[in-house]
Amino acid sequence: SRAEEVEAERYVHNLRRGKPVFAIMWALAGSSMHKAYPHMDDVIANVLRAMPEAEVVFVGDEICQILEAGWEDNARVHRRSGKTTIRQDLALAQKMACVVGPETGVLNSVAFEPMPKVVMLSHSSRENLTKHWLNTTALTAAGAPCAPCHRLHYDWSHCHEDPATGTALCQVTISPRMVFDAIAQAYGKWKEKQS
């Protein structure tokens, strides 16, 4: 609705505090246990260090608040998981400079929006999910022979769990460098537009 759009615009305006901001929405997890990225903290720390205008907005359900742990004292990381509705998150996603996350409804909702998107694929391939998405970097597992498996998982019966992280092998094998580089590319284009 127009009211939701205005609320999202106001949120981004408040992030800016009178300065340009590279606003990144990070959707923390999807609907199945294999849709969470274990190297998120590493990527975000490097983004904040390398991109002074970056602000990261976390979205997800209440369970995703666990994934927000450790970012409580960083003024450039905004923890919204479990505090907003999915409609608010989807409206806000449309106002972001970049949207990042695993295969989630949030990423699907902006598939044909112009902003850059970085999606860490798990059960899907580029061919059957992101092939026609606009301005999207789809990252796939390197070294996960099971990916893409083309199935949703609700337990580890048919999914390869990485014992070190407790997450799916298809997510672990997407390196932090791959994700960082994709965000950095979007940031570079954003910076060009600012000058």
Tab-separated table of C-alpha atoms in Angstrom:
chain	number	residue	atom	x	y	z
A	1	SER	CA	0.000	0.000	0.000
A	2	ARG	CA	1.043	3.613	-0.306
A	3	ALA	CA	1.261	3.822	3.515
A	4	GLU	CA	3.716	0.885	3.593
A	5	GLU	CA	5.746	2.493	0.831
A	6	VAL	CA	5.915	5.794	2.755
A	7	GLU	CA	6.971	3.939	5.920
A	8	ALA	CA	9.795	2.245	3.971
A	9	GLU	CA	10.899	5.546	2.430
A	10	ARG	CA	10.949	7.138	5.896
A	11	TYR	CA	13.068	4.264	7.247
A	12	VAL	CA	15.667	4.676	4.480
A	13	HIS	CA	15.633	8.457	4.927
A	14	ASN	CA	16.411	7.974	8.643
A	15	LEU	CA	19.298	5.632	7.743
A	16	ARG	CA	20.804	8.391	5.626
A	17	ARG	CA	20.926	11.004	8.376
A	18	GLY	CA	21.652	13.581	5.695
A	19	LYS	CA	24.349	11.590	3.877
A	20	PRO	CA	24.438	9.077	1.022
A	21	VAL	CA	23.929	5.515	2.229
A	22	PHE	CA	24.488	2.189	0.490
A	23	ALA	CA	21.576	0.404	2.189
A	24	ILE	CA	21.875	-3.390	2.140
A	25	MET	CA	18.997	-5.610	3.193
A	26	TRP	CA	20.213	-9.024	4.351
A	27	ALA	CA	17.466	-11.654	4.526
A	28	LEU	CA	18.883	-13.954	7.188
A	29	ALA	CA	17.159	-17.256	6.456
A	30	GLY	CA	14.594	-18.971	4.311
A	31	SER	CA	11.794	-21.394	5.086
A	32	SER	CA	13.982	-24.501	5.363
A	33	MET	CA	17.056	-25.228	7.444
A	34	HIS	CA	19.361	-25.299	4.414
A	35	LYS	CA	18.608	-21.644	3.648
A	36	ALA	CA	20.999	-19.858	6.012
A	37	TYR	CA	24.466	-18.592	5.163
A	38	PRO	CA	27.090	-19.452	7.818
A	39	HIS	CA	29.739	-16.917	6.717
A	40	MET	CA	27.453	-13.890	7.042
A	41	ASP	CA	29.380	-12.253	9.897
A	42	ASP	CA	32.648	-12.438	7.982
A	43	VAL	CA	31.104	-10.847	4.892
A	44	ILE	CA	29.362	-8.081	6.828
A	45	ALA	CA	32.490	-7.190	8.819
A	46	ASN	CA	34.408	-6.811	5.565
A	47	VAL	CA	31.601	-4.829	3.918
A	48	LEU	CA	31.492	-2.363	6.815
A	49	ARG	CA	35.268	-1.985	6.752
A	50	ALA	CA	35.542	-1.527	2.963
A	51	MET	CA	32.372	0.478	2.277
A	52	PRO	CA	32.049	3.497	4.605
A	53	GLU	CA	28.556	4.370	3.349
A	54	ALA	CA	27.175	0.864	3.897
A	55	GLU	CA	24.381	0.202	6.381
A	56	VAL	CA	23.084	-3.362	6.792
A	57	VAL	CA	19.451	-4.092	7.642
A	58	PHE	CA	18.694	-7.604	8.898
A	59	VAL	CA	15.240	-9.076	8.265
A	60	GLY	CA	13.721	-12.392	9.211
A	61	ASP	CA	11.375	-14.005	11.675
A	62	GLU	CA	11.895	-14.194	15.466
A	63	ILE	CA	14.166	-17.240	15.164
A	64	CYS	CA	16.493	-15.158	12.970
A	65	GLN	CA	17.259	-12.979	16.006
A	66	ILE	CA	19.775	-15.707	16.889
A	67	LEU	CA	21.637	-14.880	13.664
A	68	GLU	CA	21.705	-11.203	14.601
A	69	ALA	CA	23.713	-11.938	17.754
A	70	GLY	CA	27.002	-10.090	17.976
A	71	TRP	CA	25.831	-7.029	16.050
A	72	GLU	CA	24.022	-5.315	18.918
A	73	ASP	CA	26.655	-2.588	19.384
A	74	ASN	CA	27.252	-1.708	15.741
A	75	ALA	CA	25.351	1.439	14.771
A	76	ARG	CA	25.560	0.551	11.072
A	77	VAL	CA	23.766	-2.794	11.500
A	78	HIS	CA	20.015	-2.619	12.030
A	79	ARG	CA	18.356	-5.673	13.560
A	80	ARG	CA	14.691	-5.969	12.486
A	81	SER	CA	14.135	-9.737	12.684
A	82	GLY	CA	10.920	-10.575	14.464
A	83	LYS	CA	10.087	-6.875	14.862
A	84	THR	CA	8.487	-6.221	11.500
A	85	THR	CA	5.925	-7.932	9.324
A	86	ILE	CA	6.762	-9.614	6.048
A	87	ARG	CA	4.829	-6.854	4.265
A	88	GLN	CA	7.025	-4.207	5.915
A	89	ASP	CA	10.147	-6.148	4.926
A	90	LEU	CA	8.990	-6.527	1.319
A	91	ALA	CA	8.147	-2.816	1.076
A	92	LEU	CA	11.542	-1.899	2.520
A	93	ALA	CA	13.373	-4.287	0.189
A	94	GLN	CA	12.138	-2.220	-2.757
A	95	LYS	CA	13.922	0.860	-1.343
A	96	MET	CA	17.314	-0.777	-0.731
A	97	ALA	CA	20.493	-0.229	-2.737
A	98	CYS	CA	21.212	-3.997	-2.578
A	99	VAL	CA	19.353	-7.082	-1.314
A	100	VAL	CA	21.310	-10.143	-0.124
A	101	GLY	CA	20.272	-13.549	1.158
A	102	PRO	CA	19.540	-17.195	0.495
A	103	GLU	CA	16.564	-18.367	-1.541
A	104	THR	CA	13.798	-16.529	0.294
A	105	GLY	CA	10.516	-14.815	-0.350
A	106	VAL	CA	12.293	-11.491	0.195
A	107	LEU	CA	14.690	-12.152	-2.708
A	108	ASN	CA	11.859	-13.497	-4.859
A	109	SER	CA	9.828	-10.348	-4.188
A	110	VAL	CA	12.493	-8.102	-5.734
A	111	ALA	CA	13.484	-10.426	-8.591
A	112	PHE	CA	12.345	-7.933	-11.221
A	113	GLU	CA	13.221	-4.756	-9.351
A	114	PRO	CA	16.260	-2.820	-10.609
A	115	MET	CA	18.457	-2.907	-7.496
A	116	PRO	CA	21.360	-5.388	-7.332
A	117	LYS	CA	20.620	-8.706	-5.677
A	118	VAL	CA	23.005	-11.333	-4.331
A	119	VAL	CA	21.435	-14.731	-3.739
A	120	MET	CA	23.169	-17.763	-2.259
A	121	LEU	CA	21.496	-20.670	-4.031
A	122	SER	CA	20.856	-23.913	-2.179
A	123	HIS	CA	18.306	-26.307	-3.676
A	124	SER	CA	17.775	-24.334	-6.886
A	125	SER	CA	19.963	-23.610	-9.877
A	126	ARG	CA	20.369	-20.388	-11.817
A	127	GLU	CA	18.411	-22.036	-14.619
A	128	ASN	CA	15.296	-22.724	-12.574
A	129	LEU	CA	15.280	-19.702	-10.236
A	130	THR	CA	17.314	-16.627	-11.153
A	131	LYS	CA	17.858	-16.976	-14.907
A	132	HIS	CA	15.488	-14.120	-15.758
A	133	TRP	CA	15.920	-12.014	-12.616
A	134	LEU	CA	17.192	-8.488	-13.145
A	135	ASN	CA	20.593	-7.326	-11.907
A	136	THR	CA	21.221	-10.526	-9.924
A	137	THR	CA	24.356	-12.383	-8.909
A	138	ALA	CA	23.407	-15.981	-8.138
A	139	LEU	CA	26.118	-17.765	-6.174
A	140	THR	CA	26.311	-21.528	-6.243
A	141	ALA	CA	28.095	-24.102	-4.147
A	142	ALA	CA	31.610	-24.966	-5.200
A	143	GLY	CA	32.436	-28.406	-3.920
A	144	ALA	CA	28.974	-29.532	-2.836
A	145	PRO	CA	28.208	-32.526	-5.068
A	146	CYS	CA	24.595	-32.528	-3.900
A	147	ALA	CA	23.818	-29.008	-5.130
A	148	PRO	CA	21.412	-28.198	-6.521
A	149	CYS	CA	19.257	-30.916	-5.012
A	150	HIS	CA	15.883	-29.463	-6.132
A	151	ARG	CA	14.143	-30.313	-2.866
A	152	LEU	CA	13.136	-28.548	0.310
A	153	HIS	CA	14.577	-29.990	3.507
A	154	TYR	CA	13.014	-29.899	6.938
A	155	ASP	CA	15.581	-32.153	8.621
A	156	TRP	CA	19.001	-33.561	7.756
A	157	SER	CA	17.712	-36.876	6.343
A	158	HIS	CA	18.543	-35.935	2.746
A	159	CYS	CA	20.683	-32.832	3.226
A	160	HIS	CA	24.428	-32.781	3.812
A	161	GLU	CA	25.124	-30.956	7.075
A	162	ASP	CA	28.527	-29.394	7.567
A	163	PRO	CA	29.638	-30.581	11.039
A	164	ALA	CA	31.777	-27.498	11.694
A	165	THR	CA	28.984	-24.957	11.162
A	166	GLY	CA	25.784	-26.982	11.533
A	167	THR	CA	24.582	-25.613	8.212
A	168	ALA	CA	24.051	-27.098	4.774
A	169	LEU	CA	27.102	-28.004	2.701
A	170	CYS	CA	25.725	-26.048	-0.244
A	171	GLN	CA	25.839	-22.859	1.828
A	172	VAL	CA	29.196	-23.482	3.508
A	173	THR	CA	30.949	-23.917	0.183
A	174	ILE	CA	29.897	-20.478	-1.089
A	175	SER	CA	32.953	-18.570	0.065
A	176	PRO	CA	32.711	-15.258	1.924
A	177	ARG	CA	34.902	-13.769	-0.798
A	178	MET	CA	32.325	-14.652	-3.461
A	179	VAL	CA	29.568	-12.885	-1.527
A	180	PHE	CA	31.749	-9.897	-0.652
A	181	ASP	CA	32.866	-9.473	-4.274
A	182	ALA	CA	29.258	-9.513	-5.493
A	183	ILE	CA	28.268	-6.834	-2.965
A	184	ALA	CA	31.423	-4.825	-3.782
A	185	GLN	CA	30.488	-4.838	-7.456
A	186	ALA	CA	27.050	-3.416	-6.590
A	187	TYR	CA	28.698	-0.863	-4.299
A	188	GLY	CA	31.077	0.232	-7.061
A	189	LYS	CA	28.170	0.930	-9.408
A	190	TRP	CA	26.340	2.773	-6.613
A	191	LYS	CA	29.438	4.928	-5.981
A	192	GLU	CA	29.665	5.829	-9.665
A	193	LYS	CA	26.082	7.120	-9.543
A	194	GLN	CA	26.896	9.230	-6.465
A	195	SER	CA	29.620	11.186	-8.277
